[in-house]
Amino acid sequence: MAALLPALLAPGLPPARATGYPDPGRANGSPGIPDRPSAAETAPCLHQGGEPTGQPVLVLHGTNGSSASALTAPFAKPLFGSGGSLDARKCFNIIPDSIGAGRPAKPSDGMRARFPDYNDDDMVLAQCRLVTEGLGIRHLRLVLGNSMGGMHASLWGTTYSEMADALVPMASQLTEMASRNGMLQRMISVAMRNDPDWKGGEYTTQPRAVQMADAFFGIAISGGTLAFQAEAQAPTREAADRLLDARLKAPLNGDANDVMYRWNALREYNPQELERIRVPVLAINSAADERSPPETGLMEQALARMPMARLHLIPASSEPRGHGTTGFTWLWAAEMGRFLTELPEPAAIR
């Protein structure tokens, strides 16, 4: 897959946001891709003369997100704001768009289903090139990722084991993409390809199957069992019907080919040689997460292969939103703060 990377990125690299929350400025310097501005978003206090300052931290988004996902108030304010674990006055927070999301190249740019296949390894390689070639940073204080980003954090540990002082994978399992999660992700692609409206990827209006698949997937493994049963969600048949109807009628956020490629990119995920990860690891999952159910014990088995890894499990309740629980930073901010204070002094960052 790595051989396809030039076709996906050439002649540049994915844009990134190196940001101070909540009021980023703009500064030229980070590589872009064709037909897009070459710019990073950063607070002036973190960007002096075009050079990053502060401890460099890489923050990675989930499958259906982009760098903008990490700048939403529930996630960003407790994390990057004043006094947060990654306070933007002290950390140079690098928040890239992954291949196929946000501003980098994706099928909807024009190639449609002729777009090259890509996978997690390609996305992590692109992130590494952005950090090292684009920003000139040789070492990171931390790699933190949510959902797909959590999977990528583990690949940073196995592929670039000397490049970060610590890893925080969230809402993920460090095991092969399989079981219910893998099957349901594959169903998204199967549903779209079998829809006559897809037309081999050359549709002029979005295939109807993408809306149904999106609603089905969101309800099946992204809502939280206790949250759906709560009074504000769907505790009665009438309330459940209202919620489902609203989701089926909601405007589609994205393009069918983009969605299909993004989910297909995860199918080969299978982190190997976890023993190579010898830096401190804080894995953060939710007991309500349908995609990473704690009762399997798989996360504990994976973490046992790393000498300095531990799991923080957010208890299930009606407030968290299943797989989306880790999007609310206040639920894990204190544990993250403790983890960071226990880390050894930073290695050289440039």
Short mmCIF file of C-alpha atoms in Angstrom, two decimals:
data_model
loop_
_atom_site.label_atom_id
_atom_site.label_comp_id
_atom_site.label_asym_id
_atom_site.label_seq_id
_atom_site.Cartn_x
_atom_site.Cartn_y
_atom_site.Cartn_z
CA MET A 1 0.00 0.00 0.00
CA ALA A 2 2.84 2.39 0.74
CA ALA A 3 3.71 2.40 -2.97
CA LEU A 4 0.38 4.13 -3.63
CA LEU A 5 1.15 7.00 -1.29
CA PRO A 6 2.58 9.35 -3.96
CA ALA A 7 -0.62 8.98 -5.97
CA LEU A 8 -2.65 9.95 -2.93
CA LEU A 9 -0.56 12.86 -1.74
CA ALA A 10 1.64 14.12 -4.58
CA PRO A 11 3.02 16.67 -4.79
CA GLY A 12 2.29 17.61 -1.17
CA LEU A 13 1.23 16.29 2.19
CA PRO A 14 -2.08 16.52 4.04
CA PRO A 15 -2.73 19.87 5.68
CA ALA A 16 -2.59 20.01 9.47
CA ARG A 17 -3.88 22.29 12.15
CA ALA A 18 -1.32 23.21 14.77
CA THR A 19 -3.72 25.03 16.94
CA GLY A 20 -4.33 26.97 20.09
CA TYR A 21 -7.90 26.61 21.33
CA PRO A 22 -10.26 28.41 21.03
CA ASP A 23 -8.94 31.22 18.81
CA PRO A 24 -6.51 29.94 16.18
CA GLY A 25 -4.68 32.33 13.92
CA ARG A 26 -3.27 31.54 10.50
CA ALA A 27 0.33 31.08 9.48
CA ASN A 28 1.88 29.90 6.24
CA GLY A 29 4.22 26.97 6.19
CA SER A 30 2.69 23.50 6.39
CA PRO A 31 2.48 21.57 3.12
CA GLY A 32 -0.83 21.35 1.30
CA ILE A 33 -2.10 19.33 -1.63
CA PRO A 34 -3.02 20.51 -5.14
CA ASP A 35 -5.72 23.17 -5.39
CA ARG A 36 -5.83 23.77 -1.65
CA PRO A 37 -4.28 26.47 0.52
CA SER A 38 -0.94 25.52 2.07
CA ALA A 39 -1.50 26.72 5.61
CA ALA A 40 -1.57 25.67 9.21
CA GLU A 41 -3.90 27.11 11.83
CA THR A 42 -2.09 28.07 14.99
CA ALA A 43 -2.19 30.48 17.86
CA PRO A 44 0.41 33.24 17.44
CA CYS A 45 2.01 32.33 20.77
CA LEU A 46 2.84 28.90 19.33
CA HIS A 47 4.19 30.11 16.02
CA GLN A 48 7.16 32.45 15.96
CA GLY A 49 8.93 33.12 12.68
CA GLY A 50 7.39 30.05 11.07
CA GLU A 51 8.83 27.66 13.68
CA PRO A 52 6.72 25.54 16.07
CA THR A 53 7.30 26.04 19.79
CA GLY A 54 6.20 24.07 22.83
CA GLN A 55 6.09 20.31 23.29
CA PRO A 56 4.87 18.75 20.01
CA VAL A 57 1.76 16.60 20.34
CA LEU A 58 0.02 14.72 17.52
CA VAL A 59 -3.79 14.47 17.83
CA LEU A 60 -5.53 12.04 15.44
CA HIS A 61 -9.22 11.98 14.51
CA GLY A 62 -11.72 9.16 13.92
CA THR A 63 -13.00 7.54 10.74
CA ASN A 64 -15.92 9.85 10.00
CA GLY A 65 -14.17 12.93 11.36
CA SER A 66 -11.44 15.36 10.36
CA SER A 67 -9.15 17.78 12.13
CA ALA A 68 -12.27 19.83 12.86
CA SER A 69 -13.51 16.99 15.10
CA ALA A 70 -10.73 17.72 17.56
CA LEU A 71 -11.74 21.39 17.73
CA THR A 72 -15.31 20.87 18.92
CA ALA A 73 -15.98 22.40 22.33
CA PRO A 74 -16.61 19.15 24.29
CA PHE A 75 -13.30 17.72 23.10
CA ALA A 76 -11.04 20.75 22.67
CA LYS A 77 -11.85 23.17 25.47
CA PRO A 78 -10.95 20.88 28.41
CA LEU A 79 -7.90 19.57 26.53
CA PHE A 80 -6.30 22.55 24.77
CA GLY A 81 -7.73 25.39 26.85
CA SER A 82 -6.07 27.15 29.75
CA GLY A 83 -5.00 24.60 32.34
CA GLY A 84 -5.86 21.65 30.09
CA SER A 85 -3.63 18.59 29.76
CA LEU A 86 -2.47 19.83 26.35
CA ASP A 87 -2.74 23.54 27.09
CA ALA A 88 -2.02 25.28 23.76
CA ARG A 89 0.26 27.77 25.52
CA LYS A 90 2.61 24.91 26.40
CA CYS A 91 2.06 22.34 23.65
CA PHE A 92 2.36 22.54 19.88
CA ASN A 93 -0.77 20.53 19.04
CA ILE A 94 -0.61 19.10 15.52
CA ILE A 95 -4.05 17.99 14.28
CA PRO A 96 -3.84 16.60 10.73
CA ASP A 97 -6.57 15.57 8.34
CA SER A 98 -6.01 11.93 7.38
CA ILE A 99 -6.08 10.73 3.78
CA GLY A 100 -9.67 10.68 2.54
CA ALA A 101 -10.97 13.14 5.18
CA GLY A 102 -11.15 16.91 5.41
CA ARG A 103 -8.90 18.64 2.89
CA PRO A 104 -6.55 15.88 1.62
CA ALA A 105 -7.27 13.95 -1.57
CA LYS A 106 -10.36 11.76 -1.62
CA PRO A 107 -12.59 10.00 -4.19
CA SER A 108 -15.12 12.84 -4.38
CA ASP A 109 -12.41 15.15 -5.73
CA GLY A 110 -13.03 13.58 -9.13
CA MET A 111 -11.55 10.07 -9.34
CA ARG A 112 -14.56 8.48 -7.66
CA ALA A 113 -14.23 4.67 -7.52
CA ARG A 114 -10.99 4.91 -9.55
CA PHE A 115 -9.30 6.44 -6.51
CA PRO A 116 -6.39 4.26 -5.27
CA ASP A 117 -7.10 2.03 -2.32
CA TYR A 118 -5.36 3.08 0.89
CA ASN A 119 -5.13 1.67 4.39
CA ASP A 120 -4.05 2.53 7.94
CA ASP A 121 -0.37 2.12 7.14
CA ASP A 122 -0.65 4.71 4.36
CA MET A 123 -2.40 7.16 6.67
CA VAL A 124 0.20 6.77 9.42
CA LEU A 125 3.04 7.15 6.92
CA ALA A 126 1.44 10.37 5.67
CA GLN A 127 1.15 11.64 9.26
CA CYS A 128 4.81 10.84 9.87
CA ARG A 129 5.89 12.64 6.70
CA LEU A 130 3.86 15.67 7.70
CA VAL A 131 5.51 15.79 11.13
CA THR A 132 9.09 15.11 9.99
CA GLU A 133 9.23 16.60 6.49
CA GLY A 134 6.51 19.21 6.70
CA LEU A 135 7.11 20.55 10.21
CA GLY A 136 10.71 19.43 10.72
CA ILE A 137 9.94 17.74 14.05
CA ARG A 138 12.00 14.68 14.90
CA HIS A 139 10.36 13.68 18.17
CA LEU A 140 6.89 13.96 19.68
CA ARG A 141 5.97 14.28 23.31
CA LEU A 142 2.70 12.42 22.77
CA VAL A 143 0.54 10.75 20.13
CA LEU A 144 -3.14 10.82 21.11
CA GLY A 145 -5.88 9.41 18.89
CA ASN A 146 -9.61 8.73 19.12
CA SER A 147 -11.35 5.77 17.44
CA MET A 148 -9.49 5.31 14.12
CA GLY A 149 -6.96 7.76 15.56
CA GLY A 150 -6.51 5.41 18.52
CA MET A 151 -5.73 2.60 16.11
CA HIS A 152 -3.22 4.87 14.39
CA ALA A 153 -1.61 5.76 17.73
CA SER A 154 -0.83 2.08 18.23
CA LEU A 155 0.69 1.90 14.72
CA TRP A 156 2.88 4.88 15.57
CA GLY A 157 4.14 2.82 18.50
CA THR A 158 4.94 -0.27 16.46
CA THR A 159 6.19 1.47 13.30
CA TYR A 160 8.00 4.48 14.77
CA SER A 161 8.75 3.13 18.23
CA GLU A 162 11.40 5.75 19.08
CA MET A 163 9.51 8.82 17.88
CA ALA A 164 7.14 9.56 20.78
CA ASP A 165 7.53 9.71 24.55
CA ALA A 166 4.03 8.33 25.17
CA LEU A 167 0.88 7.07 23.44
CA VAL A 168 -2.81 7.54 24.29
CA PRO A 169 -5.07 5.35 22.10
CA MET A 170 -8.76 5.94 22.83
CA ALA A 171 -11.99 4.18 21.81
CA SER A 172 -10.11 1.38 20.10
CA GLN A 173 -8.93 -2.19 20.50
CA LEU A 174 -5.35 -3.02 19.59
CA THR A 175 -6.39 -6.20 17.81
CA GLU A 176 -7.25 -7.32 14.29
CA MET A 177 -10.31 -5.70 12.70
CA ALA A 178 -12.83 -8.51 13.06
CA SER A 179 -15.92 -9.67 14.95
CA ARG A 180 -19.03 -7.43 15.03
CA ASN A 181 -17.13 -4.23 14.32
CA GLY A 182 -15.39 -5.64 11.27
CA MET A 183 -18.53 -7.28 9.89
CA LEU A 184 -20.67 -4.17 10.24
CA GLN A 185 -18.00 -1.99 8.65
CA ARG A 186 -17.87 -4.34 5.68
CA MET A 187 -21.67 -4.21 5.42
CA ILE A 188 -21.45 -0.48 4.66
CA SER A 189 -19.42 -1.17 1.51
CA VAL A 190 -21.53 -4.17 0.51
CA ALA A 191 -24.74 -2.16 0.86
CA MET A 192 -23.42 0.66 -1.32
CA ARG A 193 -21.94 -1.57 -4.02
CA ASN A 194 -25.17 -3.55 -4.27
CA ASP A 195 -27.30 -0.42 -4.58
CA PRO A 196 -28.20 0.19 -8.27
CA ASP A 197 -27.97 3.91 -7.51
CA TRP A 198 -24.23 3.53 -6.88
CA LYS A 199 -23.60 2.95 -10.61
CA GLY A 200 -20.06 1.73 -10.15
CA GLY A 201 -19.24 4.89 -8.26
CA GLU A 202 -20.37 7.19 -11.09
CA TYR A 203 -23.62 8.34 -9.46
CA THR A 204 -24.95 11.88 -9.88
CA THR A 205 -27.06 11.78 -6.72
CA GLN A 206 -26.01 10.05 -3.51
CA PRO A 207 -27.08 6.37 -3.41
CA ARG A 208 -29.99 5.73 -1.06
CA ALA A 209 -28.09 2.90 0.61
CA VAL A 210 -25.53 5.26 2.13
CA GLN A 211 -28.18 6.97 4.27
CA MET A 212 -29.60 3.66 5.47
CA ALA A 213 -26.14 2.22 6.14
CA ASP A 214 -25.11 5.33 8.06
CA ALA A 215 -28.21 5.22 10.28
CA PHE A 216 -27.92 1.46 10.82
CA PHE A 217 -24.25 1.61 11.74
CA GLY A 218 -24.74 4.58 14.07
CA ILE A 219 -27.53 2.86 15.97
CA ALA A 220 -25.86 -0.57 16.04
CA ILE A 221 -22.46 0.41 17.40
CA SER A 222 -22.27 4.11 18.15
CA GLY A 223 -25.18 5.12 20.37
CA GLY A 224 -24.72 3.47 23.75
CA THR A 225 -27.25 0.96 25.08
CA LEU A 226 -27.99 2.87 28.29
CA ALA A 227 -28.07 6.18 26.44
CA PHE A 228 -30.73 4.95 24.00
CA GLN A 229 -32.81 3.67 26.90
CA ALA A 230 -32.58 7.02 28.69
CA GLU A 231 -35.62 9.30 28.69
CA ALA A 232 -34.05 11.82 26.33
CA GLN A 233 -33.31 9.21 23.65
CA ALA A 234 -35.56 6.26 22.82
CA PRO A 235 -37.14 4.61 25.90
CA THR A 236 -40.53 4.04 24.16
CA ARG A 237 -41.59 2.80 20.73
CA GLU A 238 -42.83 6.27 19.81
CA ALA A 239 -39.58 7.91 20.85
CA ALA A 240 -37.53 5.26 19.06
CA ASP A 241 -39.52 5.77 15.85
CA ARG A 242 -39.00 9.52 16.07
CA LEU A 243 -35.28 9.14 16.52
CA LEU A 244 -34.95 6.68 13.63
CA ASP A 245 -37.09 8.80 11.30
CA ALA A 246 -35.00 11.85 12.11
CA ARG A 247 -31.77 10.01 11.33
CA LEU A 248 -33.11 8.66 8.05
CA LYS A 249 -34.25 12.12 6.99
CA ALA A 250 -31.11 13.94 8.10
CA PRO A 251 -28.95 15.42 5.32
CA LEU A 252 -26.12 13.12 4.35
CA ASN A 253 -22.85 14.43 5.69
CA GLY A 254 -20.38 13.41 3.01
CA ASP A 255 -20.07 11.40 -0.18
CA ALA A 256 -20.81 7.70 -0.65
CA ASN A 257 -17.47 6.86 -2.28
CA ASP A 258 -15.58 8.77 0.41
CA VAL A 259 -17.49 6.92 3.13
CA MET A 260 -16.87 3.53 1.50
CA TYR A 261 -13.15 4.16 1.05
CA ARG A 262 -12.75 5.38 4.63
CA TRP A 263 -14.29 2.26 6.12
CA ASN A 264 -12.46 -0.06 3.70
CA ALA A 265 -9.18 1.51 4.79
CA LEU A 266 -9.61 -0.03 8.26
CA ARG A 267 -10.17 -3.61 7.14
CA GLU A 268 -6.47 -4.54 7.15
CA TYR A 269 -5.80 -3.15 10.63
CA ASN A 270 -3.95 -5.77 12.66
CA PRO A 271 -1.19 -4.31 14.86
CA GLN A 272 1.83 -6.58 15.05
CA GLU A 273 4.76 -6.68 17.44
CA LEU A 274 3.08 -4.74 20.23
CA GLU A 275 6.12 -5.68 22.31
CA ARG A 276 8.01 -2.99 20.41
CA ILE A 277 5.98 -0.36 22.24
CA ARG A 278 8.19 0.36 25.22
CA VAL A 279 6.98 3.86 26.06
CA PRO A 280 4.19 4.62 28.55
CA VAL A 281 0.73 3.91 27.14
CA LEU A 282 -2.60 5.08 28.52
CA ALA A 283 -5.47 3.37 26.73
CA ILE A 284 -8.82 5.04 27.33
CA ASN A 285 -12.01 3.13 26.53
CA SER A 286 -15.63 3.23 27.65
CA ALA A 287 -17.52 0.32 29.17
CA ALA A 288 -20.43 1.47 26.98
CA ASP A 289 -18.43 1.24 23.74
CA GLU A 290 -20.14 -1.21 21.40
CA ARG A 291 -17.10 -1.41 19.09
CA SER A 292 -14.60 -2.16 21.87
CA PRO A 293 -16.63 -4.18 24.38
CA PRO A 294 -14.58 -4.63 27.57
CA GLU A 295 -16.06 -8.04 28.37
CA THR A 296 -13.91 -9.66 25.64
CA GLY A 297 -10.73 -8.91 27.59
CA LEU A 298 -8.93 -8.28 24.29
CA MET A 299 -7.62 -4.86 25.29
CA GLU A 300 -6.12 -6.16 28.52
CA GLN A 301 -4.43 -8.99 26.59
CA ALA A 302 -2.93 -6.52 24.12
CA LEU A 303 -1.77 -4.09 26.81
CA ALA A 304 -0.10 -6.93 28.74
CA ARG A 305 2.35 -7.22 25.84
CA MET A 306 3.67 -3.70 26.56
CA PRO A 307 5.79 -3.09 29.66
CA MET A 308 4.36 0.33 30.56
CA ALA A 309 0.72 0.21 29.48
CA ARG A 310 -2.49 0.59 31.43
CA LEU A 311 -6.22 0.88 30.70
CA HIS A 312 -8.58 3.58 31.95
CA LEU A 313 -12.15 2.33 31.51
CA ILE A 314 -14.90 4.96 31.70
CA PRO A 315 -17.91 3.39 33.48
CA ALA A 316 -21.09 2.84 31.49
CA SER A 317 -23.96 5.21 32.20
CA SER A 318 -26.88 6.86 30.43
CA GLU A 319 -24.82 10.00 29.84
CA PRO A 320 -21.93 8.75 27.66
CA ARG A 321 -22.76 7.90 24.06
CA GLY A 322 -21.31 4.44 23.49
CA HIS A 323 -18.40 4.61 21.08
CA GLY A 324 -18.68 8.40 21.13
CA THR A 325 -18.03 8.64 24.88
CA THR A 326 -14.37 9.60 24.53
CA GLY A 327 -15.41 12.66 22.52
CA PHE A 328 -16.28 14.24 25.89
CA THR A 329 -12.87 15.08 27.32
CA TRP A 330 -14.13 15.87 30.82
CA LEU A 331 -14.76 12.15 31.32
CA TRP A 332 -11.06 11.30 31.09
CA ALA A 333 -9.21 14.61 31.52
CA ALA A 334 -8.18 13.93 35.13
CA GLU A 335 -6.71 10.52 34.30
CA MET A 336 -4.88 12.03 31.33
CA GLY A 337 -3.44 14.73 33.58
CA ARG A 338 -2.13 12.14 36.05
CA PHE A 339 -0.60 10.14 33.22
CA LEU A 340 1.27 13.13 31.82
CA THR A 341 2.66 14.15 35.20
CA GLU A 342 4.12 10.65 35.62
CA LEU A 343 6.04 10.78 32.33
CA PRO A 344 9.82 11.18 32.35
CA GLU A 345 11.24 14.53 31.27
CA PRO A 346 10.70 15.23 27.55
CA ALA A 347 13.25 14.04 25.03
CA ALA A 348 14.68 16.55 22.53
CA ILE A 349 11.78 17.76 20.41
CA ARG A 350 13.60 19.15 17.37
#
